[in-house]
JSON list of C-alpha atoms and ligand atoms in Angstrom, two decimals:
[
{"chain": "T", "resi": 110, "resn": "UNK", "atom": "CA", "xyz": [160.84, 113.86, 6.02]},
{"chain": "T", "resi": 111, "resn": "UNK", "atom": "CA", "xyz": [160.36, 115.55, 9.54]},
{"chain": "T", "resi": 112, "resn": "UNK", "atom": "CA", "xyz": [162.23, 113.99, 12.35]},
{"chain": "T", "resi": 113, "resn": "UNK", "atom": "CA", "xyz": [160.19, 112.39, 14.91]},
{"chain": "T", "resi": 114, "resn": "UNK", "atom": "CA", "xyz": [159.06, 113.82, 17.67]},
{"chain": "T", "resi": 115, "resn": "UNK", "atom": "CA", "xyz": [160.91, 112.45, 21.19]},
{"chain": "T", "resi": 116, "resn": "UNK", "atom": "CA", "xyz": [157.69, 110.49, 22.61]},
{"chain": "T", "resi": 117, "resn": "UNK", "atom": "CA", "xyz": [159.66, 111.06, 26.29]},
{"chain": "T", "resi": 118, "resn": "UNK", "atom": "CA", "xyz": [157.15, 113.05, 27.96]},
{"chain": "T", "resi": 119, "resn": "UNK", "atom": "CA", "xyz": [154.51, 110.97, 27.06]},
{"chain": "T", "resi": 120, "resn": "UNK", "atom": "CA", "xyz": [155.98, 108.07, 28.07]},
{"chain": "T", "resi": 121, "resn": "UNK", "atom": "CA", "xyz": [156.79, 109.35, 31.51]},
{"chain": "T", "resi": 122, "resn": "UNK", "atom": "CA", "xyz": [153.41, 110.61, 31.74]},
{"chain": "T", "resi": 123, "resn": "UNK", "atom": "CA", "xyz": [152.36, 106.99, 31.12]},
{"chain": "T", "resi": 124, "resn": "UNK", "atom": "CA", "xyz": [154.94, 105.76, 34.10]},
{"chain": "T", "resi": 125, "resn": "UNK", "atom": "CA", "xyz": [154.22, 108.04, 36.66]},
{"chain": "T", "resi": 126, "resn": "UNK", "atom": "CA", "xyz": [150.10, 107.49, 35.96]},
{"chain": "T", "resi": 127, "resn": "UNK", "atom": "CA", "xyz": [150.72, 103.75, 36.16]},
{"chain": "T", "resi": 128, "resn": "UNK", "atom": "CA", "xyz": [152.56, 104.33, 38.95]},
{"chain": "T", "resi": 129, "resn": "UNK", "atom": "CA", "xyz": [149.62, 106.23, 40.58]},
{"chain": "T", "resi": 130, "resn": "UNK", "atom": "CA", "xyz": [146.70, 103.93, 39.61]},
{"chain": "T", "resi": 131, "resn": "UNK", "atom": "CA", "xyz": [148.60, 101.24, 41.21]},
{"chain": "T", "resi": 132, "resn": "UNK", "atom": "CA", "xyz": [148.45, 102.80, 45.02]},
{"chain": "T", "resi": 133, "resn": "UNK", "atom": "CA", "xyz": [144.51, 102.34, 44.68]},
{"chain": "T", "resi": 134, "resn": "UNK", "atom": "CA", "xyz": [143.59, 105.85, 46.12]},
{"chain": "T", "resi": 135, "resn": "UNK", "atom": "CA", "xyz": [140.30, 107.20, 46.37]},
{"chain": "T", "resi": 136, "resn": "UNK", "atom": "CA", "xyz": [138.75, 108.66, 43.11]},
{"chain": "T", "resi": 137, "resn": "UNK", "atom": "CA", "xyz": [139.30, 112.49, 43.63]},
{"chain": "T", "resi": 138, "resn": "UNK", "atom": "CA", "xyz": [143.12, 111.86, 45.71]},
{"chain": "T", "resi": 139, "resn": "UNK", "atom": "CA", "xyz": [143.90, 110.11, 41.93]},
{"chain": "T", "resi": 140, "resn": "UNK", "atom": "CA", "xyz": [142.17, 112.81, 39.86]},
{"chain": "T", "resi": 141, "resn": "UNK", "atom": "CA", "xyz": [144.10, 115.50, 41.71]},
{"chain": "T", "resi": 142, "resn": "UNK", "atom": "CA", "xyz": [147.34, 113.56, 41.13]},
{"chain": "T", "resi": 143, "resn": "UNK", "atom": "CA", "xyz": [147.48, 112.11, 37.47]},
{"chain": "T", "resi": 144, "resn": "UNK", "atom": "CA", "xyz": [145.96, 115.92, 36.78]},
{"chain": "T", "resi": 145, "resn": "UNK", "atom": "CA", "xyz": [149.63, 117.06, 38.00]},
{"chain": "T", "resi": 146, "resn": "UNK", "atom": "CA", "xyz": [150.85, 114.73, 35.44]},
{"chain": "T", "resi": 147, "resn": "UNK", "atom": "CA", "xyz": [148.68, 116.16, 32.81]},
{"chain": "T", "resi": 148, "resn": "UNK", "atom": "CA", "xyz": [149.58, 119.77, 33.52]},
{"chain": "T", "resi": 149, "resn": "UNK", "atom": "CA", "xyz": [153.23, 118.92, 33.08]},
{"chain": "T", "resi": 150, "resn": "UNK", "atom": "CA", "xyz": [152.39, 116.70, 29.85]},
{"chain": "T", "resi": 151, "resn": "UNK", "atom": "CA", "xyz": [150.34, 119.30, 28.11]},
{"chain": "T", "resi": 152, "resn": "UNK", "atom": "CA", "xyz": [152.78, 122.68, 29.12]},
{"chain": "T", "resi": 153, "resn": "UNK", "atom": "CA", "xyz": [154.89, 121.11, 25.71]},
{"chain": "T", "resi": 154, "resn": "UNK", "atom": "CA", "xyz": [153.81, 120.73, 22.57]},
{"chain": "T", "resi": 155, "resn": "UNK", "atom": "CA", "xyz": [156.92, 119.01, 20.79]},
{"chain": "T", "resi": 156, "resn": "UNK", "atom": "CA", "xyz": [155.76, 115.14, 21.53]},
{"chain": "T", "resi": 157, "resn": "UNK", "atom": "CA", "xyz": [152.37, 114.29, 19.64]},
{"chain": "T", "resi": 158, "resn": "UNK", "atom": "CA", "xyz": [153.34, 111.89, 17.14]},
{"chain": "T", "resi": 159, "resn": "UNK", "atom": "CA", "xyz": [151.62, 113.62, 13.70]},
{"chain": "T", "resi": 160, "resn": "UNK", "atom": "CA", "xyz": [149.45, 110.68, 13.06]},
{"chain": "T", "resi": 161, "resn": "UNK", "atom": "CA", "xyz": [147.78, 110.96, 15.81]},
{"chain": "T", "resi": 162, "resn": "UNK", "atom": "CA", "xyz": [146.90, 114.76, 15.40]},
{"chain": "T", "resi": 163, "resn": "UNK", "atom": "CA", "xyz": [145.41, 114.77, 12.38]},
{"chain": "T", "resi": 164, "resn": "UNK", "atom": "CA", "xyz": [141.68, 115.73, 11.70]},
{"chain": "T", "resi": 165, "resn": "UNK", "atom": "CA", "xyz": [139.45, 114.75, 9.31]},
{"chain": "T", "resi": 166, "resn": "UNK", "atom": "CA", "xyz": [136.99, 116.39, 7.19]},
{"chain": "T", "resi": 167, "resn": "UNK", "atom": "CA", "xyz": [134.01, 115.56, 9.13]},
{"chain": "T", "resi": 168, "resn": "UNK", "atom": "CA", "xyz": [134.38, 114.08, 12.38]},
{"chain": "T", "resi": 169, "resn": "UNK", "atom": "CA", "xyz": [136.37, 114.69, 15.61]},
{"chain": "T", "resi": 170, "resn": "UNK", "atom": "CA", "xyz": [138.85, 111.85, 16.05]},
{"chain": "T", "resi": 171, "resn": "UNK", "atom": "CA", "xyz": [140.04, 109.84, 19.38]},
{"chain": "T", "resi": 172, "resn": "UNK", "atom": "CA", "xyz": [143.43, 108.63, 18.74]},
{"chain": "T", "resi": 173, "resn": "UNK", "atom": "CA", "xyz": [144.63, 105.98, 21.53]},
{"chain": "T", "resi": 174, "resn": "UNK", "atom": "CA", "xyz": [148.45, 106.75, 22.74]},
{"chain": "T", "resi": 175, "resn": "UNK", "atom": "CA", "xyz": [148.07, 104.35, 25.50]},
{"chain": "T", "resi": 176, "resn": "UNK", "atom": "CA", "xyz": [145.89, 101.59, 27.43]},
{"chain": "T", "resi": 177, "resn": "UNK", "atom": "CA", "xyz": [146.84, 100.47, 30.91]},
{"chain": "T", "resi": 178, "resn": "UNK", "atom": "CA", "xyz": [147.40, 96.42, 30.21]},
{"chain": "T", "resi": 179, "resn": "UNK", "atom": "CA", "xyz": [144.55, 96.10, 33.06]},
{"chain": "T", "resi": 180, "resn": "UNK", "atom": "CA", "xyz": [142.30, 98.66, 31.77]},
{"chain": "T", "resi": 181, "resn": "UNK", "atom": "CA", "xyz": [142.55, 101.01, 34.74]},
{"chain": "T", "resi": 182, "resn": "UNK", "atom": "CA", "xyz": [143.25, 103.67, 32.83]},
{"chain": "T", "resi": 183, "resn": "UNK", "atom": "CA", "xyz": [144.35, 105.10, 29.32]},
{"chain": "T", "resi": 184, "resn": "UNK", "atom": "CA", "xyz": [145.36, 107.88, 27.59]},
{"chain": "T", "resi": 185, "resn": "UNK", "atom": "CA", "xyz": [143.74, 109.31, 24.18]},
{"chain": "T", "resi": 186, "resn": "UNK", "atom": "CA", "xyz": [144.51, 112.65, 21.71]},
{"chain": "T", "resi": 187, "resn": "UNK", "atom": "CA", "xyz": [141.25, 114.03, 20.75]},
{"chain": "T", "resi": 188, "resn": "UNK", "atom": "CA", "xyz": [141.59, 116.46, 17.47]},
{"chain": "T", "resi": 189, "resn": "UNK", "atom": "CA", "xyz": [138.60, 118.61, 16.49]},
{"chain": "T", "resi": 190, "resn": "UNK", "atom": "CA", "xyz": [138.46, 119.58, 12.95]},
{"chain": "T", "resi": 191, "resn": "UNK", "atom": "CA", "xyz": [137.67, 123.45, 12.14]},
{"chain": "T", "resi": 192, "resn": "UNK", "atom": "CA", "xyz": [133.46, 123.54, 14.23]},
{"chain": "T", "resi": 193, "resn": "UNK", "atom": "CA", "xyz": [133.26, 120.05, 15.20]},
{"chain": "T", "resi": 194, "resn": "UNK", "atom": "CA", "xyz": [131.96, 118.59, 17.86]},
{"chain": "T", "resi": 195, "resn": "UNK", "atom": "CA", "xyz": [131.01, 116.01, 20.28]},
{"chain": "T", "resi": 196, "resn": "UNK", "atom": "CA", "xyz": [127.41, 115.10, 20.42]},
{"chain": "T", "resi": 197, "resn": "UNK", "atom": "CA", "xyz": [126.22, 115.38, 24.78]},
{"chain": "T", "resi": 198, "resn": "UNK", "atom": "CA", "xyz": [127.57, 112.44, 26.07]},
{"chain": "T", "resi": 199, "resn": "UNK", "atom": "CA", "xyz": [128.64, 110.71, 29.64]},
{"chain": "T", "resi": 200, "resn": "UNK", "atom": "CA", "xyz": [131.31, 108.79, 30.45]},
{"chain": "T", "resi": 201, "resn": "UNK", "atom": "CA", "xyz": [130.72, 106.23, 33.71]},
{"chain": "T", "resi": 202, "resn": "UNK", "atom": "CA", "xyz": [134.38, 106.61, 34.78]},
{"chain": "T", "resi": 203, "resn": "UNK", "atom": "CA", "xyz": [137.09, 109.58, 35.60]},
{"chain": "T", "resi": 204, "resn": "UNK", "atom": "CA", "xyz": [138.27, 111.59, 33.16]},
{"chain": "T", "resi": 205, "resn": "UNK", "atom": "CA", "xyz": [140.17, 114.55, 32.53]},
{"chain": "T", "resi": 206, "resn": "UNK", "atom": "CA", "xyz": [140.74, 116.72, 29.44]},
{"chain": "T", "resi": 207, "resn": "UNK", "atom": "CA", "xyz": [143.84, 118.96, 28.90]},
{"chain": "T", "resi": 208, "resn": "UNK", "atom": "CA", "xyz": [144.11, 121.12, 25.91]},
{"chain": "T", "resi": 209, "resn": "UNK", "atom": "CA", "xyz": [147.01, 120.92, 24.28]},
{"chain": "T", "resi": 210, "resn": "UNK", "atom": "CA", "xyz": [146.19, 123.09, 20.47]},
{"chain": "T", "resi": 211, "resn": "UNK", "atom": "CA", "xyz": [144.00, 125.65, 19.42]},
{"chain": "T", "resi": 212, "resn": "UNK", "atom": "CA", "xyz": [140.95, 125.99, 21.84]},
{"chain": "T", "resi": 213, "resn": "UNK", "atom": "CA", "xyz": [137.66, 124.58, 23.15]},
{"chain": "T", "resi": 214, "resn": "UNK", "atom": "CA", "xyz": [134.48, 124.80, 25.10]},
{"chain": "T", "resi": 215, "resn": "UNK", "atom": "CA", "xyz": [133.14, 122.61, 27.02]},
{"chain": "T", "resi": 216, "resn": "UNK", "atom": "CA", "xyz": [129.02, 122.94, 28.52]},
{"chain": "T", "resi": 217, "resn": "UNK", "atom": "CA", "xyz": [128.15, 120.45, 31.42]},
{"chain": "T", "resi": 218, "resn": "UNK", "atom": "CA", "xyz": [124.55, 119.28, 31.24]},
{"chain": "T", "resi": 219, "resn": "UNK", "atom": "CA", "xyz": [122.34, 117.33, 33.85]},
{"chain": "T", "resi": 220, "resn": "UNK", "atom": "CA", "xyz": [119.63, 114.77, 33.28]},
{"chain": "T", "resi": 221, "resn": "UNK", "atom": "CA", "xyz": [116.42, 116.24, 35.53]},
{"chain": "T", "resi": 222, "resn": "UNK", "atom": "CA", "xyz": [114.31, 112.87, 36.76]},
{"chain": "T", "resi": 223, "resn": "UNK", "atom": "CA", "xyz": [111.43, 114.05, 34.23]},
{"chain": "T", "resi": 224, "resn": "UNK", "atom": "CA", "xyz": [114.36, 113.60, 31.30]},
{"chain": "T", "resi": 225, "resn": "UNK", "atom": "CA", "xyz": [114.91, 117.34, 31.08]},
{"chain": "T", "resi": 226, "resn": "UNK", "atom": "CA", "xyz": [118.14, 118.74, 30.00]},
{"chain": "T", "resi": 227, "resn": "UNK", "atom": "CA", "xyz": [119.75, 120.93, 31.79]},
{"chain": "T", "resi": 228, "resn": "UNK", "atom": "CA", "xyz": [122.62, 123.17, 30.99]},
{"chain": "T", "resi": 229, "resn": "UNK", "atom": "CA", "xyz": [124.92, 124.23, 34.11]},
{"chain": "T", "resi": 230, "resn": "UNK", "atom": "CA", "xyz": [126.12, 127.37, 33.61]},
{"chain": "T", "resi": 231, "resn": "UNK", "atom": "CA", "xyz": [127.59, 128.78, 30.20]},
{"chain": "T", "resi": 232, "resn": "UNK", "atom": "CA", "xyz": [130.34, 126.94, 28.56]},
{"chain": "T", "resi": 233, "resn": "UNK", "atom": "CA", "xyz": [133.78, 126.84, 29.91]},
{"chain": "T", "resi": 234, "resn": "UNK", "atom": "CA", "xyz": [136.37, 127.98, 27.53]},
{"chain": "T", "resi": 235, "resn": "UNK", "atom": "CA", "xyz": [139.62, 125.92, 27.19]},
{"chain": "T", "resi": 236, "resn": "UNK", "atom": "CA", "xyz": [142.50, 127.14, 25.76]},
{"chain": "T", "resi": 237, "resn": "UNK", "atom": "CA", "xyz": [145.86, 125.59, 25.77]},
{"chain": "T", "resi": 238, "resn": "UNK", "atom": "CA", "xyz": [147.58, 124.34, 29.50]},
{"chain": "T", "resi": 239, "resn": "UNK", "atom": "CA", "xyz": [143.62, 124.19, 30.97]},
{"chain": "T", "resi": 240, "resn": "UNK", "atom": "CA", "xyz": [141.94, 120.77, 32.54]},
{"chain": "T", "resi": 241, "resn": "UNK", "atom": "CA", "xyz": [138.30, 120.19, 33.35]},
{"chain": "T", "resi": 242, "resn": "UNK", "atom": "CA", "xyz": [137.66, 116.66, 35.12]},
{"chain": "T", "resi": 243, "resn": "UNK", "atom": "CA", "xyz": [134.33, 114.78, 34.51]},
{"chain": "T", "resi": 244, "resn": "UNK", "atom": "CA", "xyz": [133.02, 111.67, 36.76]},
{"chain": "T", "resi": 245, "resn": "UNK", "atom": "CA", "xyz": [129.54, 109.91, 37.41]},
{"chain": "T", "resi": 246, "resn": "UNK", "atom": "CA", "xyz": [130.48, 111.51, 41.06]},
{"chain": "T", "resi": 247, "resn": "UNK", "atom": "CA", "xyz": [131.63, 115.81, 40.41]},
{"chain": "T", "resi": 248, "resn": "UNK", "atom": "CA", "xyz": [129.45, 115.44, 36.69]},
{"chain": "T", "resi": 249, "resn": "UNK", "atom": "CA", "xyz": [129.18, 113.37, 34.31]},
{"chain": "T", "resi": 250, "resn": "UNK", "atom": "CA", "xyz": [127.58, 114.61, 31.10]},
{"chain": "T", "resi": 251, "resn": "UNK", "atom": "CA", "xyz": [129.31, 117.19, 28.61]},
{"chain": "T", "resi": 252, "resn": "UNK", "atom": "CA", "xyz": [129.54, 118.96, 25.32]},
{"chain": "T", "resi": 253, "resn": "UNK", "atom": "CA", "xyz": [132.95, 119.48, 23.86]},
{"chain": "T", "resi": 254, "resn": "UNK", "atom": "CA", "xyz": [132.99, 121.67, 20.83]},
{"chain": "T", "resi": 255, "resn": "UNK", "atom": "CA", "xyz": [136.06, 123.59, 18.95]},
{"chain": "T", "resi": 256, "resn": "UNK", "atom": "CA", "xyz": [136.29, 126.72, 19.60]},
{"chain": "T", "resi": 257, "resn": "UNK", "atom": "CA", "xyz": [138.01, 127.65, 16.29]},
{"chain": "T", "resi": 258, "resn": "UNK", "atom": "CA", "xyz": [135.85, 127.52, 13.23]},
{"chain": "T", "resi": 259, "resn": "UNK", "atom": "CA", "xyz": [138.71, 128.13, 10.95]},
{"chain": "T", "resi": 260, "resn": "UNK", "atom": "CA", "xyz": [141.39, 125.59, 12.64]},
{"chain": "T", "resi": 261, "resn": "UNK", "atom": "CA", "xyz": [141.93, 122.66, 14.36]},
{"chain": "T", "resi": 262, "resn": "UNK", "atom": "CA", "xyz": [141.98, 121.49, 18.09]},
{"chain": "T", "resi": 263, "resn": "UNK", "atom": "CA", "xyz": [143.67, 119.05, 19.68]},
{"chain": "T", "resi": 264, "resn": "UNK", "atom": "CA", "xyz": [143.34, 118.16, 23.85]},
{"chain": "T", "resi": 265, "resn": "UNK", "atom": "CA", "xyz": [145.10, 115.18, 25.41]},
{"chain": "T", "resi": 266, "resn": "UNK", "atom": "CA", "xyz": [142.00, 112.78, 27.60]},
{"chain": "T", "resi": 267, "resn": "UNK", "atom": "CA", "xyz": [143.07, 110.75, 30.58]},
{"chain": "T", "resi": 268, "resn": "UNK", "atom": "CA", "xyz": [140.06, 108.17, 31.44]},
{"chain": "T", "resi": 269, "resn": "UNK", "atom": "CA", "xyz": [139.81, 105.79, 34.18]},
{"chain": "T", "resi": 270, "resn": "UNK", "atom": "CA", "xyz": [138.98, 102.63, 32.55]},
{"chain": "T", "resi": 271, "resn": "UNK", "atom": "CA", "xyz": [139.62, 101.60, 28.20]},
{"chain": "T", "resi": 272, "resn": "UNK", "atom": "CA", "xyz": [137.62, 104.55, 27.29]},
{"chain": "T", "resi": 273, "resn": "UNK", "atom": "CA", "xyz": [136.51, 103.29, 23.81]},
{"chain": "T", "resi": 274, "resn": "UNK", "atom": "CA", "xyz": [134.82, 100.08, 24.92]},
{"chain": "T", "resi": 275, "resn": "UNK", "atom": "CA", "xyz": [133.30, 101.32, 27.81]},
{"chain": "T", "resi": 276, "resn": "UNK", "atom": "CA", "xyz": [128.90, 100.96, 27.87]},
{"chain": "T", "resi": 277, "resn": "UNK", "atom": "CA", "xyz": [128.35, 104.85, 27.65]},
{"chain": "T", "resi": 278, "resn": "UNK", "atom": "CA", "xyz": [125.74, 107.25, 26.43]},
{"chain": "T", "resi": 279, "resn": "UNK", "atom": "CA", "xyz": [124.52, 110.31, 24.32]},
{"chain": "T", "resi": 280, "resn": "UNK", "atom": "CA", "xyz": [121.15, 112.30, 25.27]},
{"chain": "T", "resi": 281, "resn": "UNK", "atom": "CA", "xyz": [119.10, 114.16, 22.81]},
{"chain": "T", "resi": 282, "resn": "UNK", "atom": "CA", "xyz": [118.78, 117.74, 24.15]},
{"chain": "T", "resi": 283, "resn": "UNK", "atom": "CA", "xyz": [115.71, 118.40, 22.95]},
{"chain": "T", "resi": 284, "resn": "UNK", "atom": "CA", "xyz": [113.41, 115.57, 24.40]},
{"chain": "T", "resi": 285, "resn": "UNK", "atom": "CA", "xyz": [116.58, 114.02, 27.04]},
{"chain": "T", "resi": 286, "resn": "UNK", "atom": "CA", "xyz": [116.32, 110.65, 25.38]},
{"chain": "T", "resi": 287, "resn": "UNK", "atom": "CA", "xyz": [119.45, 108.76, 26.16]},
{"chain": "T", "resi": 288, "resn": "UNK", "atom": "CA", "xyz": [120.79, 106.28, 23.71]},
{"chain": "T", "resi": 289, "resn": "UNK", "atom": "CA", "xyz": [124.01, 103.49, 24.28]},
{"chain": "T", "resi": 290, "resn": "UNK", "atom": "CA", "xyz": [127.28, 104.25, 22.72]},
{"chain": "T", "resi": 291, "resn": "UNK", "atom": "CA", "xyz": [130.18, 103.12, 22.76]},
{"chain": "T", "resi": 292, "resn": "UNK", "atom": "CA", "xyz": [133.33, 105.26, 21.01]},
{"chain": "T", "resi": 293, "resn": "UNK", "atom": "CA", "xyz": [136.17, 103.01, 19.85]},
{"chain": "T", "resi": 294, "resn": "UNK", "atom": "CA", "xyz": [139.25, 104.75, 18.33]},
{"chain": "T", "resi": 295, "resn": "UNK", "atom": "CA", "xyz": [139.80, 106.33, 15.39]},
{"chain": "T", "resi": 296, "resn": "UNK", "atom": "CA", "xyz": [142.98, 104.59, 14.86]},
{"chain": "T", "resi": 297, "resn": "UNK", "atom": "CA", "xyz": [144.16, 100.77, 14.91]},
{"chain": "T", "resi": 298, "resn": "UNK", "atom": "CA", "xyz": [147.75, 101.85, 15.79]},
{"chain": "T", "resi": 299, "resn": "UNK", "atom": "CA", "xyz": [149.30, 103.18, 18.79]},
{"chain": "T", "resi": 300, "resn": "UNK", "atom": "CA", "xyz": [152.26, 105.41, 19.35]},
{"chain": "T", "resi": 301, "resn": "UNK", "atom": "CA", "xyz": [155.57, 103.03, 20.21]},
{"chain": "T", "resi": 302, "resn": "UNK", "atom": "CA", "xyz": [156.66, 104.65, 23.60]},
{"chain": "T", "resi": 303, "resn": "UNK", "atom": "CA", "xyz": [159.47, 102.57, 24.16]},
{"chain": "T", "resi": 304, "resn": "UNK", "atom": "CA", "xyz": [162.33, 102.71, 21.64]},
{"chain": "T", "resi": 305, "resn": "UNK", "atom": "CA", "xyz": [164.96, 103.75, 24.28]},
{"chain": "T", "resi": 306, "resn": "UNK", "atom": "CA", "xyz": [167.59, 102.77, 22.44]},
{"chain": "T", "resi": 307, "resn": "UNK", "atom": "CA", "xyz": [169.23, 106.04, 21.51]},
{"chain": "T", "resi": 308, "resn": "UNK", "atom": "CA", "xyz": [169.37, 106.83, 25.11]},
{"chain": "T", "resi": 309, "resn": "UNK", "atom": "CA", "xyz": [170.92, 103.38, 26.11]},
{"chain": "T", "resi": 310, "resn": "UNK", "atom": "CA", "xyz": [173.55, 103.82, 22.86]},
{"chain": "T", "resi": 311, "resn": "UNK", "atom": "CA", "xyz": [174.47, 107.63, 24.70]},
{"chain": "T", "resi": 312, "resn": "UNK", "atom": "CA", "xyz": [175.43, 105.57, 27.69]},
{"chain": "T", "resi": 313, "resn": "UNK", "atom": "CA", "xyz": [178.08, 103.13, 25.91]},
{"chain": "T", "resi": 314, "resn": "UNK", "atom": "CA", "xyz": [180.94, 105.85, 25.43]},
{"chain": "T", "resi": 315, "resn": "UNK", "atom": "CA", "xyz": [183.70, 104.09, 23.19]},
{"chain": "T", "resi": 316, "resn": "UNK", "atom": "CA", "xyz": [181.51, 101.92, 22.01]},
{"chain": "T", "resi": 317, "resn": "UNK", "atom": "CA", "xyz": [181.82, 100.83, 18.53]},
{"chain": "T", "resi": 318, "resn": "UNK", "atom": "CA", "xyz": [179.28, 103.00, 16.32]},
{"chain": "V", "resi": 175, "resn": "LIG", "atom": "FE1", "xyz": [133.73, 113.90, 27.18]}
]
């Protein structure tokens, strides 16, 4: 059996977001700051628990790490299996995607008043340490697609709200038709952040063992 993986940086990640969500700044002043956090959560690659990188055969998965107790925010490991995809989709609150494995693309879309779909420019490609942010206010609606066809992906999703409950929606690109969805998780389990104990046992020198 592997060891586990120390869960530290995500757990700090989940502190010093918390601690930023609770100063109530203005949408892009947060953005800009929990994507610092990000950039130093995503530069390692030693902390994702395995079960929440695995893929399966034939859908992308959205493992939860973490929900904000009042739903201001949470934090969710998205792993694309070799080609897969999301379908286009919104999201109605902040969000912003670090990769963390592999590599991915990522083609913004806008919904013309006559339903039209329209791409914006050519898809961005993502590859480990890079962050796009979507909002209903900078852009909204995406495609995110592996780039691999012969490996896995996995990027780590901050979202301002409990991403899988929130009243969303996907849009047909051929005719624009926009349907409800809502995402859930792929997992009923969530990475325990707070077993500190080995670092509270290294403070007790002498203690008995
Ligand atoms: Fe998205």
């Amino acid at each position: 059996m592997s060891a586990r993986p120390d869960i530290a940086p995500l757990r700090d990640f989940v502190v010093a977001t918390t601690r930023l969500v609770e100063r109530g700044l203005p949408e892009q002043q947060l953005m800009a700051a929990v994507r610092t956090e990000l950039d130093k959560l995503i530069t390692r690659d030693d902390w994702l628990p395995e079960q929440a990188a695995r893929p399966h055969p034939e859908h992308y998965q959205q493992y939860l790490l973490h929900c904000d107790p009042l739903e201001r925010f949470c934090v969710v490991s998205f792993v694309w299996g070799p080609g897969q995809r999301t379908p286009v989709h919104d999201h109605m609150v902040w969000g912003l995607v670090g990769v963390l494995r592999g590599g991915e693309t990522s083609q913004a879309y806008v919904r013309e008043a006559d339903g039209t779909m329209t791409a914006l420019g050519s898809p961005e490609s993502l590859v480990p340490g890079d962050i796009v942010q979507v909002s209903p206010t900078v852009g909204d609606i995406h495609l995110v697609a592996n780039a691999h066809a012969d490996r896995p992906s996995i990027s780590i999703h901050v979202y301002g709200g409990n991403i899988g409950a929130v009243a969303r929606h996907v849009y047909d690109l051929a005719n624009g038709a926009v349907k409800p969805f809502v995402s859930g998780y792929s997992s009923l389990d969530t990475p325990n952040l707070w077993d500190r104990s080995a670092q509270v046992r290294a403070t007790l020198s002498g203690a008995a063992s």
